[in-house]
Amino acid sequence: MGAIATAAVPAARRELAKWLALGVSLATFVLAAVIAVRFDPDGDRFQLTESRAWIADFGVRYELGVDGIAVVLVALTALLVPFVILAGWRDADPAGGSAASTQSRWRPTQGFFALILAVEAMVIISFLATDVFLFYIFFEAMLIPMYFLIGGFGDKAHEHGEEEAARQRSYAAVKFLLYNLAGGLIMLAAVIGLYAATSDQLGAGTFSLQEILQARGNGELELSTNTERLLFLGFFFAFAVKAPLWPLHTWLPNAMGESTPPVAVLITAVVDKVGTFAMLRFCLGLFPEASDWATPLVLVLALVSILYGALLAIGQRDIKRLIAYASISHFGFIILGIFAMTSQGHSGATLYMVNHGISTALLMLVAGFLISRRGSRLIADYGGVQKVAPVLAGTFLVGGLATLSLPGLAPFVSEFLVLVGTFSRYPVIGIIATVGIVLAAIYVLVLYQRTMTGPVTEKVAKLPDLRVREVLVVAPLIALLVGLGVYPKPLTEIVNPAVEHTMSDVQKTDPEPDVTPVEAAHE
Amino acid sequence: MNPVNYLYLSALLFTIGAAGVVIRRNAIVVFMCVELMLNAGNLALVTFSRMHGNLDGQIVAFFTMVVAAAEVVVGLAIIVSVYRSRHSASVDDAALMKL
Amino acid sequence: MESLIGLLVAAPLLGAAVLLCGGRIPQIDRTGHWLGTVLAFTSFVLGLVLFADMLGKDGEERALQSHLFTWVPVEGFQADAAFQLDQLSMTFVLLITGVGSLIHLYSVGYMEHDERRRRFFGYLNLFLAAMLLLVLADNFLLLYVGWEGVGLASYLLIGFWQHKPSAATAAKKAFIVNRVGDVGLSIAIMLMFVTFGTFAFEPVMNSVGETSEGKLTAIGLMLLLAACGKSAQVPLQSWLGDAMEGPTPVSALIHAATMVTAGVYLIVRSGAIFEAAPDAQLVVTIVGAVTLLFGAIVGCAKDDIKKALAGSTMSQIGYMVLAAGLGPIGYAFAIMHLVTHGFFKAGLFLGAGSVMHGMNDEVDMRKYGGLRKYMPVTFVTFGLGYLAIIGFPGLSGFFSKDAIIEAAFAKGGTQGWILGGAALLGAAITAYYMTRVMLMTFFGEKRWEPDANGEMPHPHESPRSMTIPMILLAVGSVGAGAFFDVGERFVHWLEPVTGFEHGHLPEGLSVAMVTGATVTCMVLGVAAAWLQYGRRPVPAAAPRGSLLTRAARRDLLQDDFNHVALVKPGEYLTRGLVYLDHKLVDGIVNGTAAAFGGLSGRMRRIQNGYARSYAVSMFGGAVVLIAATLLMRAV
């Protein structure tokens, strides 16, 4: 899975590097598809496991395995990366084609695609890892290629010229790194703490998720309330930064705004999912009581994220930052679903991760096509694009509608599940979160109105419509959105058993309805 | 004679050397003061060796001498090359390390 | 038969898909409008087949169910893609596909010169599919899909001429206001799920009796909020007037005949909930009564022919909502008025479109006048629609509106008198503003003015493809009422689904008296309008008017209120938050970074580069270490 040979391709063979990267990512996708097919939803919790001793002295093992939630997310990652590569086809070409000086120093194109593949590999391993330490290593290591992707291949469109863009870019990259590193180090402390606790009580320390779960299940491992809470907070903080949860979110708009659109997709659709995924697997799985204790706080933060992200999205002048804030709002929904502790909430949150990945990818990539045509990220610079480039506008609208969770498209199913799941346990929070729906409509439609409709502005008049390569990127995403919106059953079938396991980890059952329904007379 | 007196002498020599390193500017003098400190250390080692009745201290003293000799070679070479490029043997002139 | 139900939705959906995705293929571009029209008619024919089949069965056994697939299977949460076709849905199916097909046909002529005609038909087909999904769904979640689907189609069609900023804004406004209503619907569904564990129609309605009234009231009010959004009822009515920016066939189909009546459908469909929650029911009637007056007053003041008709639509839907809030004595009449309104209002809009078509797209009625000689077919069909809407005895509006007014009085007590009175007053105002529209458009002097390009309009009759639908709709507006009313046919048709009771008028009122009062009110309204607009010439520029008129021209200040109460604070809030996010949240983080930066700057001074000072610190450190070691040993 970690075929990162792309970097070795010589500079003259730029095209070859691209094809190689595309090929590798497609191969990964095929592999992921095979995993998904071989995965048996009704079988054991973790399947296709693989385990090797790694650092034997500390009980660190190279342990991989998938449960229903992971398999879906791995599939998502493997699915999106080929699109990212395809969409970023030209992004890393040396400026102007003739700038020999930039070319001689290093090989930007190869580097770009190699880094993307590196990120993909690390994200997938994070999803697969069932060893806490292994997970931690890749959770952190992901930052390094991401840092270079943000800092090295930024978006050159900036209102104050290229130099300012470069400055902003390195600011964004450093901010990204520092935020996530801070979260990661706190998590490291918690990981070590967990190890210490296991070695105290089980005789030999272990990082293995399965062993710990088992030990907790049969009462061999008893954490005191305070220890558990502290460890939970340590883990949660790291994931909340990654996710990003209000008020730890400010790195995301910068990082997404300054990076190229494909990289922005990589950040929000793939890398951030590790955070929410880890909340579901590690926070809830390892520390059920502490999760329960922290639920009110987390729910409120998630709620604030939803509303705050949406309101800020309305106020943005920059297309990409707007999408970034919209994502913050969506991550609020995901976290809400996770901590609502109902099976609808969990299924919804998992589906939401997938659907949000696809819908944001679509919106961001189309926005990227738009921006690369006009060379500006400011909403005010556009207007009337619909008339000039109807296909571009149409796909942008579909992406926008998916973002506002229009029924019939995939995100609706997940958002509604999250809301229902939240509502059945916390009605007030559920109702307030519903307001987010209206706000989503406002920011999406305002964006669409300002960019796509109205009289054609002078600079927009010559914009070409989508090229074949771009349609090739966009069309499958739209097809997926519609397909999963109408028929999400394949996904839910994989996810449901895993959700049941998680529910039994946290020892919760769904609230019962007041009335046992009279069976509908289906003949 | 009480071997403790040698220790006093050693401490005195070390202090003189240390003061020289800190106060003097001429690189050569500073260098000599470093040698002085090393030798004060050697004296102390030999004294301890005698006091405890085994040879460990003397072995370390020999080791120190070898290191000091090597240091002299490298150190003098550096001083000479600094003097050639700057025409000064003052340690304060070579303050390039500061930010 | 069951499998036909799926096809009913699939036909227009296919049309939408082909027309919207196949843009690059020239054949589709050229013939797309006919494809769309044919598919709409296919749906209508399928509806007729199902209808004939239904007529062949007994009243109780007419409902059909068709389970397609399990949509969202999640632990404890079952959403199916399943259809249910009963008499209520059937009525809607016929109305939607029937009027829809006619309007497709009309649009072929109306949109002839628009280069994006294919897209227009694609959107229309999308609308038909979504609307059919809405009325055929057998659970609230699937209904929600259709509900938002029609919202989307309406958004796309209102903003069809998106190069006009006003159209784009109107479309956005419609969608957002509708979204507010949708929040109500989604909360209602969540409440149902929590209370009943399901949201399919049948189990929910069957177990209404087993839960508390408070919960039912909450569900009812949330459903009402949804209905208000979709059906443009006070307080969410502000989008309908602006929605007239869309092409006229759209106004006729979506914003008069079908989509805006979805709210009425929702209330009638969930009748069992409302009946068990009298408080919610009362609120429904109040909303209906307020809107019917509100819309009527707005309709009186508008000079834009389409906006006047939009006010009228609002008001007529107010009647329907009022009737739906009355319970079993009103449901059948609400739906009956809905159908007759579908005929005559669609006819009126198409007539207005025909007038605009002949007048270089002029919408200001003050610039019309004397058109009856130039557009005879339009005049006659519009005139019949006019007579129907004001409730001229014998035409369709008379039967349905009269029945609603009677039912309102029959509610009994003070409430009955107030609601009945409001409905009567509404009838008078309706007669007034419709007469005003009629007189200003077709009678009096010519007040034509050249359009923006300096061309004088040359009014002419519209092509056949436009007049045929108008004639058919006019026939419907004349005959439908009598047809439905004879032997209470319509009521018996719906009874198995909605239930029906005869209302009993309070003491001292008889059916004849109410009918007499209704007709009197109508005559008074017509007379007042004739005095003002028929006898005297209409001024070309609108007079300043009284305070009420001016307020009514501005939609009774609703927009201003929204602007001051919601939009402005919202803007300040978002701006403030953007500022705060930058300064405060980001500021704290950057501040921490800056603090570390400052600290390290200070620390850096120590590193002055003098080898001697390093030596000092080395010695100092050594001394401290030795001292510490000695101290430790001493202790």
PDB file of N, CA and C in Angstrom, chain C residues 102-153:
ATOM      1  N   LEU C 102     -50.773  20.218 -19.547  1.00  0.00           N
ATOM      2  CA  LEU C 102     -51.260  21.390 -20.281  1.00  0.00           C
ATOM      3  C   LEU C 102     -50.212  22.491 -20.259  1.00  0.00           C
ATOM      4  N   ILE C 103     -49.570  22.645 -19.107  1.00  0.00           N
ATOM      5  CA  ILE C 103     -48.620  23.747 -19.016  1.00  0.00           C
ATOM      6  C   ILE C 103     -47.350  23.433 -19.792  1.00  0.00           C
ATOM      7  N   HIS C 104     -46.984  22.157 -19.877  1.00  0.00           N
ATOM      8  CA  HIS C 104     -45.892  21.794 -20.769  1.00  0.00           C
ATOM      9  C   HIS C 104     -46.211  22.238 -22.191  1.00  0.00           C
ATOM     10  N   LEU C 105     -47.432  21.928 -22.589  1.00  0.00           N
ATOM     11  CA  LEU C 105     -47.851  22.262 -23.944  1.00  0.00           C
ATOM     12  C   LEU C 105     -47.794  23.779 -24.170  1.00  0.00           C
ATOM     13  N   TYR C 106     -48.299  24.492 -23.168  1.00  0.00           N
ATOM     14  CA  TYR C 106     -48.319  25.947 -23.254  1.00  0.00           C
ATOM     15  C   TYR C 106     -46.899  26.493 -23.368  1.00  0.00           C
ATOM     16  N   SER C 107     -45.989  25.883 -22.587  1.00  0.00           N
ATOM     17  CA  SER C 107     -44.616  26.395 -22.573  1.00  0.00           C
ATOM     18  C   SER C 107     -43.929  26.209 -23.906  1.00  0.00           C
ATOM     19  N   VAL C 108     -44.350  25.182 -24.655  1.00  0.00           N
ATOM     20  CA  VAL C 108     -43.731  24.993 -25.957  1.00  0.00           C
ATOM     21  C   VAL C 108     -43.853  26.284 -26.765  1.00  0.00           C
ATOM     22  N   GLY C 109     -45.049  26.906 -26.684  1.00  0.00           N
ATOM     23  CA  GLY C 109     -45.219  28.172 -27.384  1.00  0.00           C
ATOM     24  C   GLY C 109     -44.576  29.335 -26.642  1.00  0.00           C
ATOM     25  N   TYR C 110     -44.746  29.337 -25.325  1.00  0.00           N
ATOM     26  CA  TYR C 110     -44.324  30.509 -24.550  1.00  0.00           C
ATOM     27  C   TYR C 110     -42.814  30.667 -24.561  1.00  0.00           C
ATOM     28  N   MET C 111     -42.098  29.549 -24.499  1.00  0.00           N
ATOM     29  CA  MET C 111     -40.645  29.630 -24.399  1.00  0.00           C
ATOM     30  C   MET C 111     -39.974  29.469 -25.757  1.00  0.00           C
ATOM     31  N   GLU C 112     -40.741  29.664 -26.822  1.00  0.00           N
ATOM     32  CA  GLU C 112     -40.231  29.349 -28.137  1.00  0.00           C
ATOM     33  C   GLU C 112     -38.910  30.047 -28.456  1.00  0.00           C
ATOM     34  N   HIS C 113     -38.772  31.269 -27.991  1.00  0.00           N
ATOM     35  CA  HIS C 113     -37.594  32.036 -28.399  1.00  0.00           C
ATOM     36  C   HIS C 113     -36.477  31.987 -27.378  1.00  0.00           C
ATOM     37  N   ASP C 114     -36.635  31.142 -26.370  1.00  0.00           N
ATOM     38  CA  ASP C 114     -35.598  31.096 -25.348  1.00  0.00           C
ATOM     39  C   ASP C 114     -34.570  30.043 -25.728  1.00  0.00           C
ATOM     40  N   GLU C 115     -33.314  30.435 -25.726  1.00  0.00           N
ATOM     41  CA  GLU C 115     -32.288  29.487 -26.165  1.00  0.00           C
ATOM     42  C   GLU C 115     -32.082  28.351 -25.182  1.00  0.00           C
ATOM     43  N   ARG C 116     -32.538  28.539 -23.957  1.00  0.00           N
ATOM     44  CA  ARG C 116     -32.336  27.482 -22.974  1.00  0.00           C
ATOM     45  C   ARG C 116     -33.632  26.716 -22.732  1.00  0.00           C
ATOM     46  N   ARG C 117     -34.424  26.544 -23.776  1.00  0.00           N
ATOM     47  CA  ARG C 117     -35.728  25.919 -23.604  1.00  0.00           C
ATOM     48  C   ARG C 117     -35.611  24.488 -23.098  1.00  0.00           C
ATOM     49  N   ARG C 118     -34.601  23.754 -23.615  1.00  0.00           N
ATOM     50  CA  ARG C 118     -34.426  22.358 -23.205  1.00  0.00           C
ATOM     51  C   ARG C 118     -34.289  22.263 -21.682  1.00  0.00           C
ATOM     52  N   ARG C 119     -33.453  23.137 -21.154  1.00  0.00           N
ATOM     53  CA  ARG C 119     -33.230  23.147 -19.718  1.00  0.00           C
ATOM     54  C   ARG C 119     -34.523  23.429 -18.966  1.00  0.00           C
ATOM     55  N   PHE C 120     -35.308  24.352 -19.506  1.00  0.00           N
ATOM     56  CA  PHE C 120     -36.578  24.709 -18.866  1.00  0.00           C
ATOM     57  C   PHE C 120     -37.474  23.480 -18.753  1.00  0.00           C
ATOM     58  N   PHE C 121     -37.546  22.722 -19.837  1.00  0.00           N
ATOM     59  CA  PHE C 121     -38.390  21.522 -19.783  1.00  0.00           C
ATOM     60  C   PHE C 121     -37.808  20.472 -18.860  1.00  0.00           C
ATOM     61  N   GLY C 122     -36.500  20.431 -18.800  1.00  0.00           N
ATOM     62  CA  GLY C 122     -35.872  19.519 -17.847  1.00  0.00           C
ATOM     63  C   GLY C 122     -36.300  19.840 -16.425  1.00  0.00           C
ATOM     64  N   TYR C 123     -36.261  21.127 -16.089  1.00  0.00           N
ATOM     65  CA  TYR C 123     -36.662  21.540 -14.739  1.00  0.00           C
ATOM     66  C   TYR C 123     -38.141  21.229 -14.491  1.00  0.00           C
ATOM     67  N   LEU C 124     -38.965  21.501 -15.525  1.00  0.00           N
ATOM     68  CA  LEU C 124     -40.399  21.230 -15.349  1.00  0.00           C
ATOM     69  C   LEU C 124     -40.635  19.751 -15.071  1.00  0.00           C
ATOM     70  N   ASN C 125     -39.931  18.888 -15.821  1.00  0.00           N
ATOM     71  CA  ASN C 125     -40.085  17.459 -15.586  1.00  0.00           C
ATOM     72  C   ASN C 125     -39.606  17.080 -14.201  1.00  0.00           C
ATOM     73  N   LEU C 126     -38.504  17.678 -13.788  1.00  0.00           N
ATOM     74  CA  LEU C 126     -37.995  17.422 -12.446  1.00  0.00           C
ATOM     75  C   LEU C 126     -39.054  17.782 -11.419  1.00  0.00           C
ATOM     76  N   PHE C 127     -39.701  18.919 -11.651  1.00  0.00           N
ATOM     77  CA  PHE C 127     -40.739  19.339 -10.720  1.00  0.00           C
ATOM     78  C   PHE C 127     -41.860  18.312 -10.662  1.00  0.00           C
ATOM     79  N   LEU C 128     -42.322  17.866 -11.832  1.00  0.00           N
ATOM     80  CA  LEU C 128     -43.415  16.889 -11.848  1.00  0.00           C
ATOM     81  C   LEU C 128     -43.033  15.651 -11.050  1.00  0.00           C
ATOM     82  N   ALA C 129     -41.812  15.159 -11.291  1.00  0.00           N
ATOM     83  CA  ALA C 129     -41.382  13.942 -10.599  1.00  0.00           C
ATOM     84  C   ALA C 129     -41.391  14.165  -9.090  1.00  0.00           C
ATOM     85  N   ALA C 130     -40.828  15.298  -8.656  1.00  0.00           N
ATOM     86  CA  ALA C 130     -40.740  15.546  -7.218  1.00  0.00           C
ATOM     87  C   ALA C 130     -42.123  15.694  -6.608  1.00  0.00           C
ATOM     88  N   MET C 131     -42.998  16.380  -7.330  1.00  0.00           N
ATOM     89  CA  MET C 131     -44.332  16.614  -6.792  1.00  0.00           C
ATOM     90  C   MET C 131     -45.109  15.296  -6.698  1.00  0.00           C
ATOM     91  N   LEU C 132     -44.936  14.445  -7.679  1.00  0.00           N
ATOM     92  CA  LEU C 132     -45.610  13.146  -7.626  1.00  0.00           C
ATOM     93  C   LEU C 132     -45.055  12.315  -6.470  1.00  0.00           C
ATOM     94  N   LEU C 133     -43.740  12.402  -6.273  1.00  0.00           N
ATOM     95  CA  LEU C 133     -43.133  11.700  -5.142  1.00  0.00           C
ATOM     96  C   LEU C 133     -43.750  12.183  -3.841  1.00  0.00           C
ATOM     97  N   LEU C 134     -43.936  13.489  -3.766  1.00  0.00           N
ATOM     98  CA  LEU C 134     -44.496  14.087  -2.552  1.00  0.00           C
ATOM     99  C   LEU C 134     -45.869  13.500  -2.238  1.00  0.00           C
ATOM    100  N   VAL C 135     -46.731  13.443  -3.233  1.00  0.00           N
ATOM    101  CA  VAL C 135     -48.100  13.014  -2.931  1.00  0.00           C
ATOM    102  C   VAL C 135     -48.237  11.501  -2.896  1.00  0.00           C
ATOM    103  N   LEU C 136     -47.248  10.783  -3.451  1.00  0.00           N
ATOM    104  CA  LEU C 136     -47.381   9.330  -3.477  1.00  0.00           C
ATOM    105  C   LEU C 136     -46.658   8.647  -2.324  1.00  0.00           C
ATOM    106  N   ALA C 137     -45.781   9.359  -1.636  1.00  0.00           N
ATOM    107  CA  ALA C 137     -44.978   8.744  -0.585  1.00  0.00           C
ATOM    108  C   ALA C 137     -45.886   8.148   0.483  1.00  0.00           C
ATOM    109  N   ASP C 138     -45.426   7.023   1.068  1.00  0.00           N
ATOM    110  CA  ASP C 138     -46.250   6.457   2.124  1.00  0.00           C
ATOM    111  C   ASP C 138     -45.656   6.731   3.503  1.00  0.00           C
ATOM    112  N   ASN C 139     -44.607   7.519   3.558  1.00  0.00           N
ATOM    113  CA  ASN C 139     -44.108   7.922   4.871  1.00  0.00           C
ATOM    114  C   ASN C 139     -43.603   9.357   4.791  1.00  0.00           C
ATOM    115  N   PHE C 140     -43.404   9.939   5.974  1.00  0.00           N
ATOM    116  CA  PHE C 140     -43.084  11.359   5.988  1.00  0.00           C
ATOM    117  C   PHE C 140     -41.690  11.658   5.455  1.00  0.00           C
ATOM    118  N   LEU C 141     -40.771  10.685   5.621  1.00  0.00           N
ATOM    119  CA  LEU C 141     -39.407  10.976   5.178  1.00  0.00           C
ATOM    120  C   LEU C 141     -39.341  11.041   3.652  1.00  0.00           C
ATOM    121  N   LEU C 142     -40.031  10.133   3.001  1.00  0.00           N
ATOM    122  CA  LEU C 142     -40.040  10.157   1.545  1.00  0.00           C
ATOM    123  C   LEU C 142     -40.799  11.388   1.050  1.00  0.00           C
ATOM    124  N   LEU C 143     -41.848  11.722   1.790  1.00  0.00           N
ATOM    125  CA  LEU C 143     -42.577  12.948   1.468  1.00  0.00           C
ATOM    126  C   LEU C 143     -41.628  14.140   1.546  1.00  0.00           C
ATOM    127  N   TYR C 144     -40.742  14.086   2.543  1.00  0.00           N
ATOM    128  CA  TYR C 144     -39.777  15.170   2.723  1.00  0.00           C
ATOM    129  C   TYR C 144     -38.868  15.291   1.494  1.00  0.00           C
ATOM    130  N   VAL C 145     -38.501  14.147   0.930  1.00  0.00           N
ATOM    131  CA  VAL C 145     -37.670  14.179  -0.274  1.00  0.00           C
ATOM    132  C   VAL C 145     -38.400  14.916  -1.392  1.00  0.00           C
ATOM    133  N   GLY C 146     -39.669  14.551  -1.593  1.00  0.00           N
ATOM    134  CA  GLY C 146     -40.439  15.241  -2.615  1.00  0.00           C
ATOM    135  C   GLY C 146     -40.616  16.708  -2.274  1.00  0.00           C
ATOM    136  N   TRP C 147     -40.827  16.946  -1.007  1.00  0.00           N
ATOM    137  CA  TRP C 147     -41.056  18.298  -0.481  1.00  0.00           C
ATOM    138  C   TRP C 147     -39.902  19.220  -0.833  1.00  0.00           C
ATOM    139  N   GLU C 148     -38.667  18.725  -0.595  1.00  0.00           N
ATOM    140  CA  GLU C 148     -37.505  19.549  -0.924  1.00  0.00           C
ATOM    141  C   GLU C 148     -37.237  19.513  -2.418  1.00  0.00           C
ATOM    142  N   GLY C 149     -37.614  18.416  -3.040  1.00  0.00           N
ATOM    143  CA  GLY C 149     -37.422  18.323  -4.479  1.00  0.00           C
ATOM    144  C   GLY C 149     -38.220  19.387  -5.208  1.00  0.00           C
ATOM    145  N   VAL C 150     -39.463  19.574  -4.811  1.00  0.00           N
ATOM    146  CA  VAL C 150     -40.242  20.626  -5.475  1.00  0.00           C
ATOM    147  C   VAL C 150     -39.654  21.983  -5.134  1.00  0.00           C
ATOM    148  N   GLY C 151     -39.118  22.086  -3.911  1.00  0.00           N
ATOM    149  CA  GLY C 151     -38.469  23.346  -3.545  1.00  0.00           C
ATOM    150  C   GLY C 151     -37.311  23.634  -4.476  1.00  0.00           C
ATOM    151  N   LEU C 152     -36.524  22.591  -4.767  1.00  0.00           N
ATOM    152  CA  LEU C 152     -35.384  22.766  -5.663  1.00  0.00           C
ATOM    153  C   LEU C 152     -35.860  23.156  -7.054  1.00  0.00           C
ATOM    154  N   ALA C 153     -36.865  22.432  -7.557  1.00  0.00           N
ATOM    155  CA  ALA C 153     -37.362  22.734  -8.899  1.00  0.00           C
ATOM    156  C   ALA C 153     -37.883  24.163  -8.942  1.00  0.00           C
TER     157      ALA C 153
END
